[in-house]
Amino acid sequence: MPTNLPADYFNAEERFRSATTPEDKIKYLEEMMSTIPKHKGTDHLRSDLRKKLSKLKAAATSKKTTKKQVSPYHINKEGAGQIVIIGCTNAGKSSLVQTQTNAEPEISQVPFTTWSPMPGMMYIDNVQVQLIDTPPFCEEYIDPEFLNLIRRVDLVLIMLDLHTDPVQQLKFIYQELQENRIAPQHLEGLIEVEDFLLYVPSLVLVNKYDNEEYEEHYQIFKELLDLDCPMLPVSTKTGYNIDTFKQTVFDMLGVIRVYSKAPGKEVDKTAPFVIEKGTVMGDFAGKVHKDFQENLKSARIWGTSADFPGQMVSRTHVLEDEDVVELQI
Ligand SMILES: Nc1nc2c(ncn2[C@@H]2O[C@H](COP(=O)(O)OP(=O)(O)OP(=O)(O)O)[C@@H](O)[C@H]2O)c(=O)[nH]1
Ligand SMILES: [Mg+2]
């Protein structure tokens, strides 16, 4: 190390050492280099630092490129279920997300308003689920990551516009899905399958049923469609059937809420454990805390699955929605 380096060099070096981001490291390294006097004695050092700088820059750029490549359809699941809404343009997908979640997608009567997916959290009573708005599905080109999202989620909502040929819209969506080897679960056994098909749980929402005056429209649609499938008429504008829609979603997710309370304490119903239907007490105890799973001595229960309030139950007891559980080790 040459001895004639200025104090500024060492100050910059100090900042370089404590920098935590690649951007800051690059900045302070460049600062260090600018303070080094140019002469024979510093040749070696300058060349080393140049190499270091180019390595850091390469690493920073490759990180940036990988970041850019992350698809907007890679959305981490949050809450008790991940639900995607698909449908043709103007069906009202964004309106559902805007009225039922904390997200604020753009809504417009002009077609093709939504360009990228947007998740929001929807409350179903005291449980939150994730609802994802998406661009129009009735298109020539569908992003492969959009299709992957449909394959991954817990529930697919197929939204139709009751005012503009809903039969045609639904057929188009089925066809589009099937071309990509996806089909709604309700078509299992009803369609001829040549290739492998991935069946996804789905609910058809017939939107813009603003009030009972649309009943006739809806009946005609059902007759023309002639298909028995999970389907609900709704209106994001007037709120018609939205409560039923939420309850249906909850039921289709196949989950229940169970509350854990400490002995002698009141139950806090704002924070349920959301678990799979059919879960037994022993497994539930493990979800509350691993100590409970290993050392559970007794479990008492209040609610629909109890024969009487406070019943002692075994590890194999099957829990039901809204049960209250008291665990002891
Ligand atoms: N009458 C009526 N109009 C609705 C209802 N829901 C949505 N709309 C209207 O339908 C139009 C389209 O709504 P959006 O929510 O933007 O539709 P979208 O499915 O997100 O459309 P894209 O983003 O283009 O795919 C808007 O003018 C909404 O106000 C409804 O329940 N009843
Ligand atoms: Mg939209």
GROMACS .gro file of C-alpha atoms and ligand atoms in nm:
model
  362
    1MET     CA    1   0.000   0.000   0.000
    2PRO     CA    2   0.152   0.337  -0.097
    3THR     CA    3   0.196   0.571   0.194
    4ASN     CA    4   0.116   0.902   0.024
    5LEU     CA    5  -0.262   0.872   0.003
    6PRO     CA    6  -0.465   1.179   0.109
    7ALA     CA    7  -0.701   1.181   0.409
    8ASP     CA    8  -1.002   1.205   0.169
    9TYR     CA    9  -0.912   0.861   0.038
   10PHE     CA   10  -0.937   0.705   0.384
   11ASN     CA   11  -1.263   0.888   0.459
   12ALA     CA   12  -1.414   0.752   0.138
   13GLU     CA   13  -1.276   0.407   0.217
   14GLU     CA   14  -1.445   0.419   0.558
   15ARG     CA   15  -1.779   0.501   0.393
   16PHE     CA   16  -1.722   0.228   0.133
   17ARG     CA   17  -1.669  -0.031   0.406
   18SER     CA   18  -1.987   0.060   0.589
   19ALA     CA   19  -2.200   0.092   0.273
   20THR     CA   20  -2.475  -0.172   0.255
   21THR     CA   21  -2.618  -0.128  -0.095
   22PRO     CA   22  -2.433  -0.194  -0.425
   23GLU     CA   23  -2.521   0.162  -0.537
   24ASP     CA   24  -2.352   0.313  -0.230
   25LYS     CA   25  -2.051   0.084  -0.264
   26ILE     CA   26  -2.006   0.199  -0.625
   27LYS     CA   27  -2.043   0.564  -0.524
   28TYR     CA   28  -1.778   0.548  -0.250
   29LEU     CA   29  -1.542   0.338  -0.455
   30GLU     CA   30  -1.556   0.600  -0.731
   31GLU     CA   31  -1.490   0.865  -0.466
   32MET     CA   32  -1.186   0.669  -0.341
   33MET     CA   33  -1.051   0.643  -0.694
   34SER     CA   34  -1.091   1.013  -0.759
   35THR     CA   35  -0.877   1.098  -0.455
   36ILE     CA   36  -0.576   0.881  -0.551
   37PRO     CA   37  -0.285   1.079  -0.696
   38LYS     CA   38  -0.183   0.945  -1.036
   39HIS     CA   39   0.180   0.827  -1.033
   40LYS     CA   40   0.378   0.506  -1.058
   41GLY     CA   41   0.344   0.425  -0.688
   42THR     CA   42  -0.037   0.410  -0.709
   43ASP     CA   43  -0.063   0.215  -1.040
   44HIS     CA   44  -0.129  -0.111  -0.867
   45LEU     CA   45  -0.389   0.023  -0.632
   46ARG     CA   46  -0.575   0.207  -0.909
   47SER     CA   47  -0.585  -0.104  -1.124
   48ASP     CA   48  -0.719  -0.313  -0.832
   49LEU     CA   49  -0.989  -0.062  -0.758
   50ARG     CA   50  -1.090  -0.042  -1.125
   51LYS     CA   51  -1.137  -0.419  -1.130
   52LYS     CA   52  -1.340  -0.406  -0.811
   53LEU     CA   53  -1.555  -0.127  -0.955
   54SER     CA   54  -1.633  -0.312  -1.276
   55LYS     CA   55  -1.727  -0.624  -1.076
   56LEU     CA   56  -1.960  -0.422  -0.855
   57LYS     CA   57  -2.119  -0.253  -1.156
   58ALA     CA   58  -2.173  -0.586  -1.332
   59ALA     CA   59  -2.335  -0.734  -1.021
   60ALA     CA   60  -2.560  -0.429  -0.978
   61THR     CA   61  -2.678  -0.438  -1.341
   62SER     CA   62  -2.749  -0.809  -1.339
   63LYS     CA   63  -2.950  -0.762  -1.018
   64LYS     CA   64  -3.146  -0.483  -1.183
   65THR     CA   65  -3.222  -0.696  -1.490
   66THR     CA   66  -3.346  -0.988  -1.283
   67LYS     CA   67  -3.565  -0.748  -1.089
   68LYS     CA   68  -3.715  -0.613  -1.409
   69GLN     CA   69  -3.799  -0.962  -1.528
   70VAL     CA   70  -4.020  -1.042  -1.230
   71SER     CA   71  -4.370  -1.071  -1.370
   72PRO     CA   72  -4.647  -0.856  -1.219
   73TYR     CA   73  -4.846  -1.180  -1.207
   74HIS     CA   74  -4.611  -1.315  -0.937
   75ILE     CA   75  -4.825  -1.205  -0.648
   76ASN     CA   76  -4.757  -1.343  -0.302
   77LYS     CA   77  -5.059  -1.500  -0.145
   78GLU     CA   78  -5.194  -1.305   0.150
   79GLY     CA   79  -5.482  -1.388   0.383
   80ALA     CA   80  -5.700  -1.697   0.387
   81GLY     CA   81  -5.714  -1.746   0.010
   82GLN     CA   82  -5.589  -1.612  -0.322
   83ILE     CA   83  -5.867  -1.542  -0.572
   84VAL     CA   84  -5.832  -1.417  -0.927
   85ILE     CA   85  -6.111  -1.252  -1.129
   86ILE     CA   86  -6.111  -1.313  -1.502
   87GLY     CA   87  -6.349  -1.196  -1.770
   88CYS     CA   88  -6.395  -1.000  -2.090
   89THR     CA   89  -6.345  -0.627  -2.100
   90ASN     CA   90  -6.604  -0.415  -1.916
   91ALA     CA   91  -6.746  -0.713  -1.724
   92GLY     CA   92  -6.685  -0.520  -1.401
   93LYS     CA   93  -6.374  -0.695  -1.264
   94SER     CA   94  -6.209  -0.374  -1.148
   95SER     CA   95  -6.539  -0.252  -1.003
   96LEU     CA   96  -6.556  -0.562  -0.782
   97VAL     CA   97  -6.200  -0.513  -0.657
   98GLN     CA   98  -6.255  -0.140  -0.607
   99THR     CA   99  -6.578  -0.178  -0.410
  100GLN     CA  100  -6.479  -0.481  -0.201
  101THR     CA  101  -6.109  -0.430  -0.124
  102ASN     CA  102  -5.861  -0.162  -0.021
  103ALA     CA  103  -5.717  -0.149  -0.376
  104GLU     CA  104  -5.809   0.126  -0.618
  105PRO     CA  105  -5.798   0.002  -0.977
  106GLU     CA  106  -5.917   0.231  -1.254
  107ILE     CA  107  -6.274   0.179  -1.372
  108SER     CA  108  -6.414   0.301  -1.701
  109GLN     CA  109  -6.682   0.228  -1.956
  110VAL     CA  110  -6.408   0.259  -2.216
  111PRO     CA  111  -6.290  -0.096  -2.300
  112PHE     CA  112  -5.944  -0.228  -2.209
  113THR     CA  113  -5.892  -0.015  -1.901
  114THR     CA  114  -5.688  -0.259  -1.694
  115TRP     CA  115  -5.339  -0.345  -1.818
  116SER     CA  116  -5.181  -0.524  -1.527
  117PRO     CA  117  -5.302  -0.730  -1.231
  118MET     CA  118  -5.379  -0.562  -0.902
  119PRO     CA  119  -5.440  -0.741  -0.572
  120GLY     CA  120  -5.655  -0.612  -0.287
  121MET     CA  121  -5.772  -0.755   0.045
  122MET     CA  122  -6.141  -0.829   0.092
  123TYR     CA  123  -6.302  -0.890   0.431
  124ILE     CA  124  -6.543  -1.180   0.459
  125ASP     CA  125  -6.675  -1.119   0.808
  126ASN     CA  126  -6.354  -1.134   1.019
  127VAL     CA  127  -6.140  -1.313   0.758
  128GLN     CA  128  -5.937  -1.146   0.485
  129VAL     CA  129  -5.889  -1.295   0.139
  130GLN     CA  130  -5.689  -1.165  -0.155
  131LEU     CA  131  -5.884  -1.061  -0.464
  132ILE     CA  132  -5.682  -0.999  -0.782
  133ASP     CA  133  -5.806  -0.774  -1.064
  134THR     CA  134  -5.671  -0.864  -1.409
  135PRO     CA  135  -5.668  -0.732  -1.766
  136PRO     CA  136  -5.938  -0.851  -2.010
  137PHE     CA  137  -5.915  -1.225  -2.069
  138CYS     CA  138  -6.093  -1.238  -2.405
  139GLU     CA  139  -5.787  -1.147  -2.603
  140GLU     CA  140  -5.572  -1.296  -2.875
  141TYR     CA  141  -5.264  -1.279  -2.655
  142ILE     CA  142  -5.270  -1.384  -2.292
  143ASP     CA  143  -4.952  -1.349  -2.087
  144PRO     CA  144  -4.832  -1.700  -1.992
  145GLU     CA  145  -4.780  -1.573  -1.637
  146PHE     CA  146  -5.148  -1.472  -1.628
  147LEU     CA  147  -5.232  -1.835  -1.708
  148ASN     CA  148  -4.991  -1.955  -1.442
  149LEU     CA  149  -5.162  -1.733  -1.188
  150ILE     CA  150  -5.495  -1.894  -1.282
  151ARG     CA  151  -5.335  -2.237  -1.233
  152ARG     CA  152  -5.201  -2.146  -0.886
  153VAL     CA  153  -5.483  -1.963  -0.711
  154ASP     CA  154  -5.734  -2.109  -0.465
  155LEU     CA  155  -6.037  -1.987  -0.661
  156VAL     CA  156  -6.109  -1.838  -1.005
  157LEU     CA  157  -6.400  -1.597  -1.040
  158ILE     CA  158  -6.528  -1.588  -1.397
  159MET     CA  159  -6.709  -1.258  -1.436
  160LEU     CA  160  -6.966  -1.202  -1.711
  161ASP     CA  161  -7.154  -0.890  -1.817
  162LEU     CA  162  -7.524  -0.976  -1.815
  163HIS     CA  163  -7.593  -0.691  -2.059
  164THR     CA  164  -7.373  -0.810  -2.346
  165ASP     CA  165  -7.420  -1.169  -2.457
  166PRO     CA  166  -7.301  -1.351  -2.143
  167VAL     CA  167  -7.332  -1.697  -2.308
  168GLN     CA  168  -7.085  -1.595  -2.575
  169GLN     CA  169  -6.847  -1.449  -2.314
  170LEU     CA  170  -6.849  -1.766  -2.105
  171LYS     CA  171  -6.795  -1.992  -2.406
  172PHE     CA  172  -6.506  -1.777  -2.516
  173ILE     CA  173  -6.346  -1.794  -2.171
  174TYR     CA  174  -6.389  -2.173  -2.153
  175GLN     CA  175  -6.233  -2.208  -2.496
  176GLU     CA  176  -5.942  -1.982  -2.411
  177LEU     CA  177  -5.877  -2.174  -2.089
  178GLN     CA  178  -5.903  -2.508  -2.259
  179GLU     CA  179  -5.656  -2.409  -2.528
  180ASN     CA  180  -5.417  -2.364  -2.240
  181ARG     CA  181  -5.516  -2.693  -2.079
  182ILE     CA  182  -5.713  -2.539  -1.797
  183ALA     CA  183  -6.080  -2.597  -1.721
  184PRO     CA  184  -6.317  -2.497  -1.443
  185GLN     CA  185  -6.380  -2.778  -1.196
  186HIS     CA  186  -6.753  -2.773  -1.274
  187LEU     CA  187  -6.681  -2.897  -1.627
  188GLU     CA  188  -6.502  -3.208  -1.505
  189GLY     CA  189  -6.666  -3.509  -1.668
  190LEU     CA  190  -6.873  -3.288  -1.900
  191ILE     CA  191  -6.617  -3.215  -2.169
  192GLU     CA  192  -6.429  -3.440  -2.401
  193VAL     CA  193  -6.067  -3.440  -2.304
  194GLU     CA  194  -5.790  -3.534  -2.542
  195ASP     CA  195  -5.506  -3.381  -2.346
  196PHE     CA  196  -5.435  -3.337  -1.981
  197LEU     CA  197  -5.652  -3.064  -1.830
  198LEU     CA  198  -5.591  -2.887  -1.502
  199TYR     CA  199  -5.924  -2.834  -1.328
  200VAL     CA  200  -5.942  -2.517  -1.120
  201PRO     CA  201  -6.213  -2.432  -0.864
  202SER     CA  202  -6.431  -2.165  -1.019
  203LEU     CA  203  -6.739  -1.957  -0.955
  204VAL     CA  204  -6.926  -1.775  -1.233
  205LEU     CA  205  -7.039  -1.423  -1.141
  206VAL     CA  206  -7.302  -1.272  -1.367
  207ASN     CA  207  -7.249  -0.902  -1.306
  208LYS     CA  208  -7.473  -0.599  -1.372
  209TYR     CA  209  -7.780  -0.771  -1.227
  210ASP     CA  210  -7.858  -0.435  -1.065
  211ASN     CA  211  -8.202  -0.528  -0.934
  212GLU     CA  212  -8.488  -0.779  -0.972
  213GLU     CA  213  -8.579  -0.628  -1.308
  214TYR     CA  214  -8.289  -0.825  -1.454
  215GLU     CA  215  -8.431  -1.159  -1.340
  216GLU     CA  216  -8.582  -1.229  -1.681
  217HIS     CA  217  -8.251  -1.157  -1.856
  218TYR     CA  218  -8.079  -1.386  -1.611
  219GLN     CA  219  -8.329  -1.669  -1.662
  220ILE     CA  220  -8.291  -1.645  -2.041
  221PHE     CA  221  -7.914  -1.659  -2.001
  222LYS     CA  222  -7.939  -1.970  -1.782
  223GLU     CA  223  -8.168  -2.142  -2.028
  224LEU     CA  224  -7.942  -2.068  -2.321
  225LEU     CA  225  -7.637  -2.181  -2.129
  226ASP     CA  226  -7.799  -2.501  -2.008
  227LEU     CA  227  -7.522  -2.583  -1.762
  228ASP     CA  228  -7.536  -2.665  -1.395
  229CYS     CA  229  -7.246  -2.483  -1.234
  230PRO     CA  230  -7.167  -2.265  -0.931
  231MET     CA  231  -7.308  -1.933  -1.047
  232LEU     CA  232  -7.436  -1.613  -0.888
  233PRO     CA  233  -7.599  -1.301  -1.029
  234VAL     CA  234  -7.444  -0.993  -0.866
  235SER     CA  235  -7.413  -0.618  -0.909
  236THR     CA  236  -7.102  -0.429  -0.809
  237LYS     CA  237  -7.302  -0.112  -0.871
  238THR     CA  238  -7.595  -0.172  -0.634
  239GLY     CA  239  -7.433  -0.436  -0.413
  240TYR     CA  240  -7.698  -0.692  -0.511
  241ASN     CA  241  -7.603  -1.039  -0.379
  242ILE     CA  242  -7.256  -0.928  -0.270
  243ASP     CA  243  -7.301  -1.074   0.080
  244THR     CA  244  -7.405  -1.407  -0.071
  245PHE     CA  245  -7.107  -1.385  -0.304
  246LYS     CA  246  -6.872  -1.345  -0.007
  247GLN     CA  247  -7.027  -1.635   0.183
  248THR     CA  248  -7.003  -1.853  -0.130
  249VAL     CA  249  -6.635  -1.763  -0.170
  250PHE     CA  250  -6.569  -1.852   0.193
  251ASP     CA  251  -6.744  -2.189   0.154
  252MET     CA  252  -6.560  -2.266  -0.171
  253LEU     CA  253  -6.220  -2.196  -0.014
  254GLY     CA  254  -6.279  -2.495   0.212
  255VAL     CA  255  -6.163  -2.322   0.529
  256ILE     CA  256  -6.301  -2.269   0.878
  257ARG     CA  257  -6.231  -2.019   1.155
  258VAL     CA  258  -6.124  -2.140   1.496
  259TYR     CA  259  -6.048  -1.918   1.797
  260SER     CA  260  -5.794  -2.010   2.060
  261LYS     CA  261  -5.843  -1.866   2.406
  262ALA     CA  262  -5.643  -1.880   2.728
  263PRO     CA  263  -5.811  -2.050   3.028
  264GLY     CA  264  -6.038  -1.811   3.214
  265LYS     CA  265  -6.000  -1.537   2.947
  266GLU     CA  266  -6.257  -1.394   2.708
  267VAL     CA  267  -6.227  -1.504   2.346
  268ASP     CA  268  -6.092  -1.254   2.091
  269LYS     CA  269  -6.303  -1.303   1.779
  270THR     CA  270  -6.111  -1.051   1.573
  271ALA     CA  271  -5.819  -1.288   1.523
  272PRO     CA  272  -5.935  -1.631   1.408
  273PHE     CA  273  -5.704  -1.908   1.296
  274VAL     CA  274  -5.811  -1.992   0.943
  275ILE     CA  275  -5.758  -2.362   0.884
  276GLU     CA  276  -5.862  -2.629   0.638
  277LYS     CA  277  -6.205  -2.786   0.680
  278GLY     CA  278  -6.168  -3.125   0.850
  279THR     CA  279  -5.867  -3.027   1.064
  280VAL     CA  280  -5.845  -3.222   1.390
  281MET     CA  281  -5.765  -3.080   1.733
  282GLY     CA  282  -5.411  -3.225   1.747
  283ASP     CA  283  -5.310  -3.053   1.422
  284PHE     CA  284  -5.480  -2.729   1.521
  285ALA     CA  285  -5.286  -2.727   1.851
  286GLY     CA  286  -4.964  -2.751   1.650
  287LYS     CA  287  -5.064  -2.445   1.449
  288VAL     CA  288  -5.122  -2.243   1.766
  289HIS     CA  289  -4.779  -2.338   1.903
  290LYS     CA  290  -4.547  -2.632   1.854
  291ASP     CA  291  -4.535  -2.688   2.233
  292PHE     CA  292  -4.908  -2.754   2.225
  293GLN     CA  293  -4.866  -3.017   1.955
  294GLU     CA  294  -4.604  -3.205   2.152
  295ASN     CA  295  -4.727  -3.162   2.508
  296LEU     CA  296  -5.103  -3.109   2.479
  297LYS     CA  297  -5.264  -3.232   2.801
  298SER     CA  298  -5.622  -3.128   2.748
  299ALA     CA  299  -5.842  -2.941   2.506
  300ARG     CA  300  -6.184  -2.794   2.577
  301ILE     CA  301  -6.422  -2.674   2.316
  302TRP     CA  302  -6.722  -2.441   2.271
  303GLY     CA  303  -6.924  -2.413   1.951
  304THR     CA  304  -7.104  -2.626   1.694
  305SER     CA  305  -6.867  -2.921   1.718
  306ALA     CA  306  -6.911  -2.946   2.099
  307ASP     CA  307  -7.184  -3.162   2.255
  308PHE     CA  308  -7.200  -2.909   2.541
  309PRO     CA  309  -7.008  -2.588   2.615
  310GLY     CA  310  -6.658  -2.654   2.743
  311GLN     CA  311  -6.652  -3.022   2.645
  312MET     CA  312  -6.315  -3.197   2.683
  313VAL     CA  313  -6.215  -3.347   2.349
  314SER     CA  314  -5.934  -3.566   2.216
  315ARG     CA  315  -5.666  -3.488   1.956
  316THR     CA  316  -5.875  -3.657   1.686
  317HIS     CA  317  -6.179  -3.433   1.738
  318VAL     CA  318  -6.278  -3.267   1.408
  319LEU     CA  319  -6.319  -2.891   1.438
  320GLU     CA  320  -6.595  -2.680   1.286
  321ASP     CA  321  -6.632  -2.318   1.179
  322GLU     CA  322  -6.635  -2.071   1.471
  323ASP     CA  323  -6.530  -2.325   1.736
  324VAL     CA  324  -6.358  -2.177   2.041
  325VAL     CA  325  -6.075  -2.386   2.180
  326GLU     CA  326  -5.891  -2.380   2.512
  327LEU     CA  327  -5.561  -2.567   2.511
  328GLN     CA  328  -5.357  -2.670   2.814
  329ILE     CA  329  -5.015  -2.826   2.853
  330LIG     N1  330  -7.492  -0.122  -1.453
  330LIG     C1  331  -7.379  -0.167  -1.402
  330LIG     N2  332  -7.262  -0.123  -1.449
  330LIG     C2  333  -7.147  -0.174  -1.395
  330LIG     C3  334  -7.150  -0.271  -1.291
  330LIG     N3  335  -7.022  -0.303  -1.261
  330LIG     C4  336  -6.943  -0.230  -1.341
  330LIG     N4  337  -7.018  -0.151  -1.421
  330LIG     C5  338  -6.970  -0.055  -1.523
  330LIG     O1  339  -6.909  -0.127  -1.627
  330LIG     C6  340  -6.800  -0.052  -1.682
  330LIG     C7  341  -6.672  -0.138  -1.682
  330LIG     O2  342  -6.634  -0.160  -1.547
  330LIG     P1  343  -6.486  -0.205  -1.509
  330LIG     O3  344  -6.490  -0.241  -1.363
  330LIG     O4  345  -6.387  -0.102  -1.551
  330LIG     O5  346  -6.472  -0.334  -1.600
  330LIG     P2  347  -6.346  -0.430  -1.619
  330LIG     O6  348  -6.397  -0.569  -1.628
  330LIG     O7  349  -6.243  -0.404  -1.514
  330LIG     O8  350  -6.293  -0.383  -1.762
  330LIG     P3  351  -6.143  -0.400  -1.825
  330LIG     O9  352  -6.045  -0.340  -1.729
  330LIG    O10  353  -6.151  -0.328  -1.955
  330LIG    O11  354  -6.123  -0.546  -1.845
  330LIG     C8  355  -6.789   0.074  -1.596
  330LIG    O12  356  -6.856   0.179  -1.663
  330LIG     C9  357  -6.863   0.037  -1.469
  330LIG    O13  358  -6.917   0.149  -1.403
  330LIG    C10  359  -7.278  -0.315  -1.242
  330LIG    O14  360  -7.291  -0.398  -1.152
  330LIG     N5  361  -7.387  -0.261  -1.304
  331MG      MG  362  -6.051  -0.344  -1.530
   0.00000   0.00000   0.00000
